[in-house]
Amino acid sequence: MESLPNPPVPQKIGAESTGSAASSNRLFDLRSSLSSVKLPVRNGAEVKLRLGKKMGSEARLCPKIEHGDGGYVLEDVPHLTDYLPDLPTYPNPLQDNTAYSVVKQYFVNLDDTVAQKIVVHKNSPRGTHFRRAGPRQKVYFESDEVHACIVTCGGLCPGLNTVIREIVCGLSDMYGVAKILGIEGGYRGFYARNTISLTAKSVNDIHKRGGTILGTSRGGHDTLKIVDSIQDRGINQVYIIGGDGTQKGASAIFEEIQRRGLKVAIAGIPKTIDNDIAVIDKSFGFDTAVEEAQRAINAAHVEAESVENGIGVVKLMGRYSGFIAMYATLASRDVDCCLIPESPFYLEGTGGLLEFIEKRLKENGHMVIVVAEGAGQDLILKSMQSMDHEDASGNKLLLDVGLWLSQKIKDHFSSNKKKMSINLKYIDPTYMIRAVPSNASDNVYCTLLAHSAIHGAMAGYTGFTIGPVNGRHAYIPFCRITETCKKVVITDRMWARLLSSTNQPSFLSHEHIEDAKKEEEPSTESLENDHDVRISDGSI
């Protein structure tokens, strides 16, 4: 292992940036191929690498960490020069692009970073930051040199075709790239399927369609075969669209690329309709899902109020996180009860769900229940044989809580002790929702994600996922995206707003509430649910 040369002194990041190369001081980037190294403290700043959690027998490198004054921490992403230090740079073609000539300061300063927390106290440390996304003045790929590919993995989600379109058009229009491949059928398409050539003309209208023109699949990840295919085809930019499992696979591909010393940039675009990707404000397709869920809720409400003692049960997506159910409920105002995975509930007894249903039917004569697919799984397992199976992506296969809950409600009211007859309608729109094209809001968001990923890859960054953090797009290390799952905070104000809207009981005991509080780190985030979608209070 070669020795590390004496590094330049890490510079403190200024509050403002000029955008000029002369005025910017590049932060020192450690070579991420080193397993662990710590540099001497200089001018109050310390730079070090840390080892992440292991996958299999291999240690996984987590982000490059830089500490600065005032508790400043930068979790940086890898760069091609970490293991290929002599790469040449080229002027960014955007400086000659007439479309961007009117922009006052288009290029991002090298030292610009985005704070993970924006609500702090006077004496709070500055906290964790991520490298700001956007175009740089210098790029590490010439336009004729770029051979890019795009792959979509995992389940469907509104906006997949929009992201594909904007990557292709962005590479072509902004950087003059002509060689772009589409990998068909997910990860296994790298070694088991054909590829298709993508041009701005061929993808022009695909954003108007649902699904993905490239096809998708779960599983099929074979790191060595995938990297062999990338190397054999001469691909040097890989854009991977998928959820946390897909991003874990992207991280493994990046590490193998780095081990082989290839000049290949790996960029991830996080995709999950459930909005459970950690760190980022929200994931694409979520706005569309909430909007489409209104149709199902409205249908359930019409069915329920049209008959005596009508009950409409709507199951929405949300394997581990109930964001779609929560936001769809808040947007609708016709929902009487919302059940999500994060908030336990019980059926029988005083204060239980069945008692609440009886009460609401006596008050209003009808009721609408929204339930996320991951809710109540512990209750189902108690009454049914356990099914501990997983799909090809490693996701636990869930039992159908909607059917189970509907049957439990019917059984309760059909018992000899009850004299109330009900009319229950169960609606499951989950696959209809994820198959629709993205709405206007998601289309714009997908464009920003795609362009930010392109700018990062062209600037030589690799091994990163792109996403908005407090409204500003940033490059985030893979391990930060995959290490945890974002969930609804049931002790926060957003969930309280829902309870106030539906007038449902919390179904929580004092012990449940205390346990939930302990799981959350005490911070100012709880003031406005910083884990939630930024549209919650207009703080986009």
Coordinates of C-alpha atoms in Angstrom, one line a residue:
M1 CA 0.0 0.0 0.0
E2 CA 1.5 3.3 -1.1
S3 CA 2.0 6.0 1.5
L4 CA -0.2 9.0 1.7
P5 CA 1.4 12.3 0.8
N6 CA 1.3 15.2 3.1
P7 CA -2.2 16.7 2.6
P8 CA -3.1 20.3 2.2
V9 CA -4.6 21.9 5.3
P10 CA -8.4 21.4 5.2
Q11 CA -10.1 24.7 4.7
K12 CA -13.1 25.9 6.7
I13 CA -16.1 26.1 4.5
G14 CA -17.3 29.7 4.1
A15 CA -20.9 30.8 4.6
E16 CA -21.0 32.1 1.0
S17 CA -19.5 30.9 -2.3
T18 CA -18.5 32.8 -5.3
G19 CA -18.6 30.0 -7.8
S20 CA -15.2 30.7 -9.2
A21 CA -12.5 28.1 -9.3
A22 CA -9.9 30.5 -8.1
S23 CA -11.7 31.4 -4.9
S24 CA -12.7 27.9 -3.9
N25 CA -10.5 25.7 -1.8
R26 CA -11.1 22.0 -2.4
L27 CA -11.5 19.9 0.7
F28 CA -9.0 17.2 1.1
D29 CA -10.2 13.9 -0.2
L30 CA -8.8 10.8 1.3
R31 CA -8.3 7.7 -0.8
S32 CA -11.2 5.5 0.1
S33 CA -9.2 2.4 -0.7
L34 CA -7.5 2.8 2.6
S35 CA -9.2 0.8 5.3
S36 CA -8.6 3.3 8.1
V37 CA -6.4 6.3 8.5
K38 CA -6.4 9.3 10.7
L39 CA -4.5 12.5 10.0
P40 CA -3.1 14.9 12.5
V41 CA -5.2 17.8 13.7
R42 CA -4.5 21.0 11.8
N43 CA -6.1 24.3 12.4
G44 CA -8.9 22.7 14.4
A45 CA -9.9 20.3 11.5
E46 CA -9.5 16.6 11.5
V47 CA -10.0 14.3 8.5
K48 CA -10.5 10.5 8.8
L49 CA -12.2 7.5 7.3
R50 CA -14.4 5.2 9.2
L51 CA -15.3 1.6 8.5
G52 CA -18.9 0.8 8.0
K53 CA -20.8 -2.4 8.7
K54 CA -19.8 -5.6 7.0
M55 CA -21.7 -7.4 4.3
G56 CA -20.6 -10.9 4.2
S57 CA -16.9 -11.1 5.0
E58 CA -15.9 -7.8 3.4
A59 CA -15.6 -4.5 5.4
R60 CA -17.6 -1.8 3.8
L61 CA -16.1 1.7 3.7
C62 CA -18.5 4.4 4.9
P63 CA -18.2 8.1 4.0
K64 CA -15.1 10.1 4.2
I65 CA -15.5 12.2 7.3
E66 CA -14.1 15.7 7.9
H67 CA -14.4 17.5 11.1
G68 CA -14.3 21.3 11.3
D69 CA -14.8 24.2 13.7
G70 CA -18.0 24.5 15.7
G71 CA -18.9 20.8 15.5
Y72 CA -19.0 20.8 11.7
V73 CA -19.0 17.3 10.2
L74 CA -18.8 16.6 6.4
E75 CA -19.8 13.1 5.3
D76 CA -18.3 13.2 1.9
V77 CA -18.8 10.8 -1.0
P78 CA -16.0 9.0 -3.0
H79 CA -14.4 10.6 -6.0
L80 CA -12.6 8.9 -8.9
T81 CA -9.4 10.6 -7.9
D82 CA -9.4 8.8 -4.6
Y83 CA -8.0 5.7 -6.4
L84 CA -7.1 7.3 -9.8
P85 CA -5.2 10.4 -8.7
D86 CA -3.8 11.5 -12.1
L87 CA -7.1 11.9 -14.0
P88 CA -7.2 14.9 -16.3
T89 CA -10.0 17.5 -16.0
Y90 CA -11.8 19.3 -18.8
P91 CA -13.9 22.5 -18.9
N92 CA -17.6 21.9 -18.3
P93 CA -19.5 22.0 -21.6
L94 CA -22.3 23.9 -19.9
Q95 CA -20.3 27.1 -19.9
D96 CA -20.9 27.2 -23.7
N97 CA -24.5 26.1 -23.5
T98 CA -26.7 29.0 -24.5
A99 CA -29.6 27.7 -22.4
Y100 CA -27.6 28.3 -19.3
S101 CA -25.8 31.5 -20.3
V102 CA -28.4 33.7 -18.5
V103 CA -27.8 31.9 -15.1
K104 CA -25.9 34.3 -12.9
Q105 CA -24.0 31.6 -11.0
Y106 CA -24.6 28.2 -12.4
F107 CA -21.6 26.3 -11.2
V108 CA -21.6 25.0 -7.6
N109 CA -18.7 26.1 -5.4
L110 CA -16.5 23.1 -4.5
D111 CA -16.9 23.8 -0.8
D112 CA -20.7 24.1 -0.8
T113 CA -22.4 21.6 1.6
V114 CA -25.9 21.0 2.8
A115 CA -26.8 20.7 6.5
Q116 CA -28.7 17.7 7.6
K117 CA -30.4 19.7 10.4
I118 CA -31.6 23.2 9.9
V119 CA -33.4 23.7 13.2
V120 CA -30.7 24.2 15.9
H121 CA -30.2 26.0 19.2
K122 CA -27.8 28.9 19.6
N123 CA -25.1 26.8 21.1
S124 CA -25.8 23.6 19.1
P125 CA -22.9 22.1 17.0
R126 CA -23.1 22.7 13.3
G127 CA -23.7 19.0 12.8
T128 CA -23.6 16.7 9.8
H129 CA -23.4 18.1 6.3
F130 CA -23.4 16.5 2.8
R131 CA -21.7 17.7 -0.4
R132 CA -24.1 19.9 -2.4
A133 CA -25.2 18.6 -5.8
G134 CA -24.9 20.5 -9.0
P135 CA -22.6 21.2 -11.9
R136 CA -18.9 21.9 -11.4
Q137 CA -16.6 24.1 -13.5
K138 CA -14.3 21.1 -14.2
V139 CA -15.4 17.6 -15.3
Y140 CA -13.6 14.3 -15.5
F141 CA -15.2 13.0 -18.6
E142 CA -15.1 14.3 -22.2
S143 CA -18.5 14.1 -24.0
D144 CA -17.2 11.7 -26.6
E145 CA -15.7 9.5 -23.9
V146 CA -18.9 8.9 -22.0
H147 CA -20.6 5.6 -22.4
A148 CA -23.5 5.6 -19.9
C149 CA -26.0 3.0 -18.9
I150 CA -29.3 3.1 -16.9
V151 CA -31.0 0.3 -15.0
T152 CA -34.2 0.1 -13.0
C153 CA -34.6 -2.4 -10.2
G154 CA -37.3 -3.5 -7.7
G155 CA -41.0 -2.7 -7.7
L156 CA -42.7 -0.2 -9.9
C157 CA -43.2 3.4 -8.9
P158 CA -44.6 6.5 -10.6
G159 CA -41.8 8.5 -12.2
L160 CA -39.5 5.7 -13.3
N161 CA -39.9 6.6 -17.0
T162 CA -39.5 10.3 -16.2
V163 CA -36.1 9.7 -14.5
I164 CA -35.0 7.6 -17.4
R165 CA -36.0 10.3 -19.9
E166 CA -34.3 13.1 -18.0
I167 CA -31.0 11.2 -17.6
V168 CA -30.9 10.5 -21.3
C169 CA -32.0 14.0 -22.3
G170 CA -29.8 15.6 -19.7
L171 CA -26.7 13.7 -20.8
S172 CA -27.5 14.5 -24.5
D173 CA -28.6 18.1 -24.2
M174 CA -26.3 19.4 -21.4
Y175 CA -23.1 17.4 -22.0
G176 CA -23.4 16.2 -25.6
V177 CA -23.3 12.5 -24.7
A178 CA -24.3 10.2 -27.5
K179 CA -23.7 6.6 -26.2
I180 CA -26.4 5.7 -23.6
L181 CA -27.6 2.1 -23.0
G182 CA -30.7 0.9 -21.2
I183 CA -30.2 -2.4 -19.2
E184 CA -33.3 -4.5 -19.5
G185 CA -34.8 -6.4 -16.6
G186 CA -33.0 -5.1 -13.6
Y187 CA -29.6 -6.2 -12.3
R188 CA -29.7 -9.5 -14.1
G189 CA -30.0 -7.7 -17.4
F190 CA -26.3 -6.8 -17.2
Y191 CA -25.4 -10.4 -17.9
A192 CA -28.6 -12.2 -18.9
R193 CA -30.6 -9.8 -21.2
N194 CA -30.1 -7.6 -24.1
T195 CA -29.5 -3.8 -23.9
I196 CA -31.3 -1.1 -25.8
S197 CA -29.8 2.1 -27.2
L198 CA -31.4 5.2 -25.7
T199 CA -31.6 8.5 -27.5
A200 CA -33.4 11.8 -26.7
K201 CA -35.9 11.0 -29.5
S202 CA -36.6 7.4 -28.4
V203 CA -37.5 8.5 -24.8
N204 CA -39.3 11.7 -25.7
D205 CA -42.8 10.6 -24.6
I206 CA -42.1 7.9 -22.1
H207 CA -42.8 10.1 -19.1
K208 CA -46.5 9.9 -20.0
R209 CA -46.5 6.2 -19.3
G210 CA -46.5 4.2 -16.1
G211 CA -44.0 1.5 -15.3
T212 CA -40.5 1.4 -16.8
I213 CA -39.6 0.9 -20.5
L214 CA -36.5 -1.0 -19.4
G215 CA -38.4 -3.6 -17.4
T216 CA -37.5 -4.4 -13.8
S217 CA -37.0 -7.4 -11.5
R218 CA -36.1 -8.2 -7.9
G219 CA -32.9 -10.0 -7.0
G220 CA -30.5 -11.1 -9.7
H221 CA -27.5 -9.2 -8.2
D222 CA -24.2 -10.9 -9.0
T223 CA -21.5 -8.2 -8.4
L224 CA -18.7 -9.9 -10.3
K225 CA -20.9 -10.7 -13.4
I226 CA -22.3 -7.1 -13.4
V227 CA -18.9 -5.5 -13.2
D228 CA -17.5 -7.9 -15.8
S229 CA -20.3 -6.7 -18.1
I230 CA -19.6 -3.1 -17.3
Q231 CA -15.9 -3.5 -18.1
D232 CA -16.5 -5.6 -21.2
R233 CA -19.0 -3.1 -22.7
G234 CA -16.7 -0.1 -21.9
I235 CA -19.3 1.6 -19.8
N236 CA -18.0 4.4 -17.6
Q237 CA -21.2 5.9 -16.1
V238 CA -23.8 3.7 -14.4
Y239 CA -27.1 5.2 -13.2
I240 CA -29.0 2.8 -10.9
I241 CA -32.6 3.5 -10.0
G242 CA -34.1 1.6 -7.1
G243 CA -34.8 1.3 -3.4
D244 CA -32.6 0.5 -0.4
G245 CA -31.9 -3.1 -1.6
T246 CA -30.9 -1.8 -5.0
Q247 CA -28.7 0.9 -3.4
K248 CA -27.0 -1.8 -1.4
G249 CA -26.3 -3.6 -4.6
A250 CA -25.0 -0.3 -6.2
S251 CA -22.6 0.0 -3.2
A252 CA -21.2 -3.4 -3.9
I253 CA -20.8 -2.6 -7.5
F254 CA -18.9 0.6 -6.7
E255 CA -16.6 -1.3 -4.3
E256 CA -15.7 -3.8 -7.0
I257 CA -15.2 -1.1 -9.5
Q258 CA -12.8 0.7 -7.1
R259 CA -11.0 -2.6 -6.4
R260 CA -10.3 -3.0 -10.1
G261 CA -9.3 0.6 -10.5
L262 CA -11.8 1.4 -13.3
K263 CA -12.8 4.9 -14.3
V264 CA -16.5 4.2 -13.8
A265 CA -18.8 6.5 -11.9
I266 CA -21.7 4.8 -10.0
A267 CA -24.7 7.1 -9.3
G268 CA -27.8 6.0 -7.4
I269 CA -31.3 7.5 -7.7
P270 CA -33.4 6.4 -4.7
K271 CA -36.8 5.0 -5.5
T272 CA -39.5 3.9 -3.1
I273 CA -43.2 4.7 -3.3
D274 CA -43.4 4.3 0.5
N275 CA -41.1 7.3 1.1
D276 CA -39.0 5.3 3.6
I277 CA -35.6 6.2 2.3
A278 CA -33.5 7.6 5.1
V279 CA -31.9 11.1 5.1
I280 CA -33.6 12.5 2.0
D281 CA -36.8 14.7 2.3
K282 CA -38.9 12.5 0.2
S283 CA -38.7 10.0 -2.7
F284 CA -40.1 10.4 -6.2
G285 CA -43.5 8.9 -6.8
F286 CA -44.7 9.7 -3.3
D287 CA -46.8 12.8 -4.3
T288 CA -48.4 10.8 -7.1
A289 CA -49.2 7.9 -4.7
V290 CA -50.9 10.2 -2.2
E291 CA -52.9 11.9 -5.0
E292 CA -54.0 8.6 -6.5
A293 CA -54.9 7.2 -3.1
Q294 CA -57.6 9.9 -2.8
R295 CA -59.6 8.2 -5.5
A296 CA -59.8 5.0 -3.5
I297 CA -60.6 6.8 -0.3
N298 CA -63.3 8.8 -2.1
A299 CA -64.8 5.6 -3.5
A300 CA -64.8 4.0 -0.1
H301 CA -66.5 7.1 1.4
V302 CA -69.2 7.1 -1.3
E303 CA -69.9 3.4 -0.7
A304 CA -70.0 3.7 3.1
E305 CA -72.2 6.8 3.3
S306 CA -74.7 5.4 0.7
V307 CA -75.8 2.5 2.9
E308 CA -76.8 2.0 6.6
N309 CA -73.8 1.3 8.8
G310 CA -71.5 1.3 5.8
I311 CA -67.8 0.7 6.4
G312 CA -65.1 1.3 3.7
V313 CA -61.7 -0.2 4.3
V314 CA -58.9 0.9 2.0
K315 CA -55.5 -0.7 2.1
L316 CA -52.6 1.4 0.9
M317 CA -48.8 0.8 0.5
G318 CA -46.5 1.0 3.4
R319 CA -44.5 -2.1 4.2
Y320 CA -42.6 -0.6 7.2
S321 CA -43.6 3.1 7.0
G322 CA -47.0 4.6 6.9
F323 CA -46.3 7.9 5.1
I324 CA -48.7 7.2 2.2
A325 CA -51.6 6.3 4.6
M326 CA -50.9 9.2 6.8
Y327 CA -50.7 11.9 4.1
A328 CA -53.6 10.4 2.1
T329 CA -55.7 10.5 5.3
L330 CA -54.8 14.1 6.0
A331 CA -55.5 15.2 2.4
S332 CA -58.8 13.4 2.3
R333 CA -60.5 14.5 5.5
D334 CA -63.1 11.7 5.0
V335 CA -61.1 9.1 6.9
D336 CA -62.3 8.1 10.4
C337 CA -59.3 5.9 11.3
C338 CA -55.8 5.4 9.9
L339 CA -53.7 2.4 10.9
I340 CA -49.9 2.4 10.2
P341 CA -47.0 0.0 11.0
E342 CA -45.4 2.5 13.4
S343 CA -48.5 2.7 15.7
P344 CA -49.6 -0.5 17.4
F345 CA -53.3 -1.1 17.8
Y346 CA -55.6 -3.8 19.3
L347 CA -59.0 -5.0 18.3
E348 CA -60.9 -6.3 21.4
G349 CA -61.6 -4.7 24.7
T350 CA -62.0 -1.2 26.1
G351 CA -60.4 1.4 23.9
G352 CA -59.9 -1.1 21.1
L353 CA -60.5 -0.6 17.3
L354 CA -63.8 -2.6 17.3
E355 CA -65.2 -0.5 20.1
F356 CA -64.2 2.6 18.2
I357 CA -65.9 1.4 15.1
E358 CA -69.2 0.7 17.0
K359 CA -69.0 4.2 18.4
R360 CA -68.4 5.9 15.1
L361 CA -71.2 4.0 13.4
K362 CA -73.6 5.1 16.1
E363 CA -72.5 8.7 15.7
N364 CA -72.2 9.0 11.9
G365 CA -73.9 5.9 10.4
H366 CA -70.8 5.2 8.3
M367 CA -67.0 5.0 8.6
V368 CA -63.9 4.9 6.4
I369 CA -60.7 3.1 7.6
V370 CA -57.3 3.5 5.9
V371 CA -54.7 0.8 6.7
A372 CA -51.1 0.6 5.5
E373 CA -50.1 -2.9 4.3
G374 CA -47.5 -3.4 7.1
A375 CA -49.9 -2.5 9.9
G376 CA -51.1 -5.1 12.4
Q377 CA -48.8 -7.8 11.2
D378 CA -48.2 -8.9 14.8
L379 CA -51.9 -9.4 15.4
I380 CA -52.3 -11.4 12.2
L381 CA -49.5 -13.7 13.2
K382 CA -51.2 -14.4 16.5
S383 CA -54.3 -15.6 14.7
M384 CA -52.7 -17.3 11.7
Q385 CA -49.8 -19.6 11.1
S386 CA -46.5 -17.6 10.7
M387 CA -45.3 -17.1 7.2
D388 CA -41.7 -16.0 7.6
H389 CA -40.8 -15.7 3.9
E390 CA -39.0 -13.1 1.8
D391 CA -39.1 -12.0 -1.8
A392 CA -36.1 -11.8 -4.1
S393 CA -35.2 -8.4 -2.8
G394 CA -35.1 -9.6 0.8
N395 CA -38.4 -7.9 1.8
K396 CA -40.5 -9.8 4.2
L397 CA -43.7 -11.1 2.6
L398 CA -46.6 -9.6 4.4
L399 CA -50.0 -11.1 5.1
D400 CA -53.0 -9.2 3.7
V401 CA -54.0 -6.9 6.6
G402 CA -56.9 -5.5 4.7
L403 CA -58.7 -8.8 4.1
W404 CA -57.9 -9.9 7.7
L405 CA -59.2 -6.7 9.2
S406 CA -62.3 -6.8 7.1
Q407 CA -63.1 -10.3 8.2
K408 CA -62.5 -9.5 11.8
I409 CA -64.9 -6.6 11.6
K410 CA -67.5 -8.8 9.9
D411 CA -67.1 -11.5 12.5
H412 CA -67.4 -9.0 15.4
F413 CA -70.7 -7.6 14.1
S414 CA -72.2 -10.9 13.1
S415 CA -71.8 -12.4 16.5
N416 CA -75.0 -13.2 18.5
K417 CA -74.2 -10.5 21.0
K418 CA -74.4 -7.7 18.4
K419 CA -77.7 -6.4 17.0
M420 CA -76.0 -4.1 14.4
S421 CA -75.8 -5.2 10.8
I422 CA -73.0 -3.6 8.7
N423 CA -72.2 -3.2 5.0
L424 CA -68.4 -3.4 4.5
K425 CA -66.6 -2.7 1.2
Y426 CA -62.9 -3.5 0.9
I427 CA -60.8 -1.6 -1.7
D428 CA -57.2 -2.5 -2.5
P429 CA -55.7 0.0 -5.0
T430 CA -52.0 -0.7 -4.3
Y431 CA -51.0 -2.0 -7.8
M432 CA -53.2 0.6 -9.5
I433 CA -51.4 3.4 -7.7
R434 CA -47.9 2.3 -8.4
A435 CA -48.6 1.7 -12.1
V436 CA -49.8 5.2 -13.0
P437 CA -47.6 7.9 -14.6
S438 CA -46.1 10.5 -12.3
N439 CA -48.0 13.8 -11.7
A440 CA -46.7 17.2 -12.5
S441 CA -45.0 17.7 -9.1
D442 CA -43.1 14.3 -9.4
N443 CA -42.2 15.0 -13.0
V444 CA -40.3 18.2 -11.9
Y445 CA -38.8 16.4 -9.0
C446 CA -37.6 13.5 -11.2
T447 CA -35.9 16.0 -13.5
L448 CA -34.0 17.6 -10.6
L449 CA -32.9 14.1 -9.4
A450 CA -31.7 13.0 -12.8
H451 CA -29.8 16.2 -13.6
S452 CA -28.1 16.2 -10.1
A453 CA -27.0 12.6 -10.7
I454 CA -25.6 13.5 -14.1
H455 CA -23.7 16.6 -12.8
G456 CA -22.2 14.4 -10.0
A457 CA -21.0 11.7 -12.3
M458 CA -19.5 14.1 -14.8
A459 CA -17.7 15.9 -11.9
G460 CA -16.0 12.6 -11.0
Y461 CA -18.1 11.7 -7.9
T462 CA -19.0 8.1 -7.5
G463 CA -20.6 5.7 -5.0
F464 CA -23.3 8.2 -4.1
T465 CA -27.1 8.5 -4.0
I466 CA -28.8 11.8 -4.9
G467 CA -31.6 13.4 -3.0
P468 CA -32.9 16.6 -1.4
V469 CA -31.9 17.3 2.2
N470 CA -33.9 20.2 3.6
G471 CA -34.8 21.3 0.1
R472 CA -31.3 21.3 -1.3
H473 CA -30.1 18.4 -3.4
A474 CA -27.0 16.7 -2.1
Y475 CA -24.7 13.7 -2.7
I476 CA -25.2 11.2 0.0
P477 CA -23.0 8.1 0.7
F478 CA -24.7 4.8 0.0
C479 CA -24.3 3.5 3.5
R480 CA -26.3 6.4 4.9
I481 CA -29.2 5.6 2.7
T482 CA -29.2 1.9 3.4
E483 CA -28.3 1.8 7.1
T484 CA -31.8 2.5 8.4
C485 CA -35.5 3.0 7.2
K486 CA -37.3 6.3 7.7
K487 CA -40.5 5.9 9.6
V488 CA -43.4 8.0 10.8
V489 CA -42.7 9.5 14.2
I490 CA -45.8 8.8 16.2
T491 CA -44.8 11.1 19.1
D492 CA -44.4 14.0 16.7
R493 CA -46.8 16.8 15.6
M494 CA -47.6 15.4 12.2
W495 CA -49.2 12.2 13.6
A496 CA -50.9 14.4 16.2
R497 CA -52.5 16.4 13.4
L498 CA -53.8 13.2 11.9
L499 CA -55.3 12.1 15.2
S500 CA -56.9 15.5 15.5
S501 CA -58.3 15.2 12.0
T502 CA -59.8 11.7 12.4
N503 CA -60.7 11.9 16.1
Q504 CA -59.5 8.4 16.5
P505 CA -57.8 7.1 19.7
S506 CA -54.1 6.6 19.6
F507 CA -54.6 2.9 20.7
L508 CA -51.3 3.4 22.6
S509 CA -50.6 2.6 26.2
H510 CA -48.4 4.8 28.3
E511 CA -45.6 2.2 27.8
H512 CA -45.9 2.4 24.0
I513 CA -45.6 6.2 24.1
E514 CA -42.5 6.1 26.4
D515 CA -40.9 3.5 24.2
A516 CA -41.5 5.5 21.1
K517 CA -39.9 8.6 22.7
K518 CA -36.8 6.6 23.7
E519 CA -36.3 5.4 20.1
E520 CA -36.1 9.0 18.9
E521 CA -32.9 11.0 19.7
P522 CA -33.8 14.1 21.7
S523 CA -33.3 16.9 19.3
T524 CA -35.1 20.0 17.9
E525 CA -36.2 17.8 15.0
S526 CA -39.3 16.9 17.0
L527 CA -40.6 20.5 16.7
E528 CA -41.7 19.9 13.2
N529 CA -40.9 16.2 12.3
D530 CA -37.7 16.7 10.4
H531 CA -38.0 13.0 9.3
D532 CA -41.2 13.9 7.5
V533 CA -41.8 15.2 4.0
R534 CA -40.9 18.8 3.6
I535 CA -44.3 19.8 2.3
S536 CA -45.6 19.3 5.8
D537 CA -45.3 22.9 6.7
G538 CA -44.4 24.5 3.4
S539 CA -40.6 24.4 4.3
I540 CA -39.5 23.0 1.0

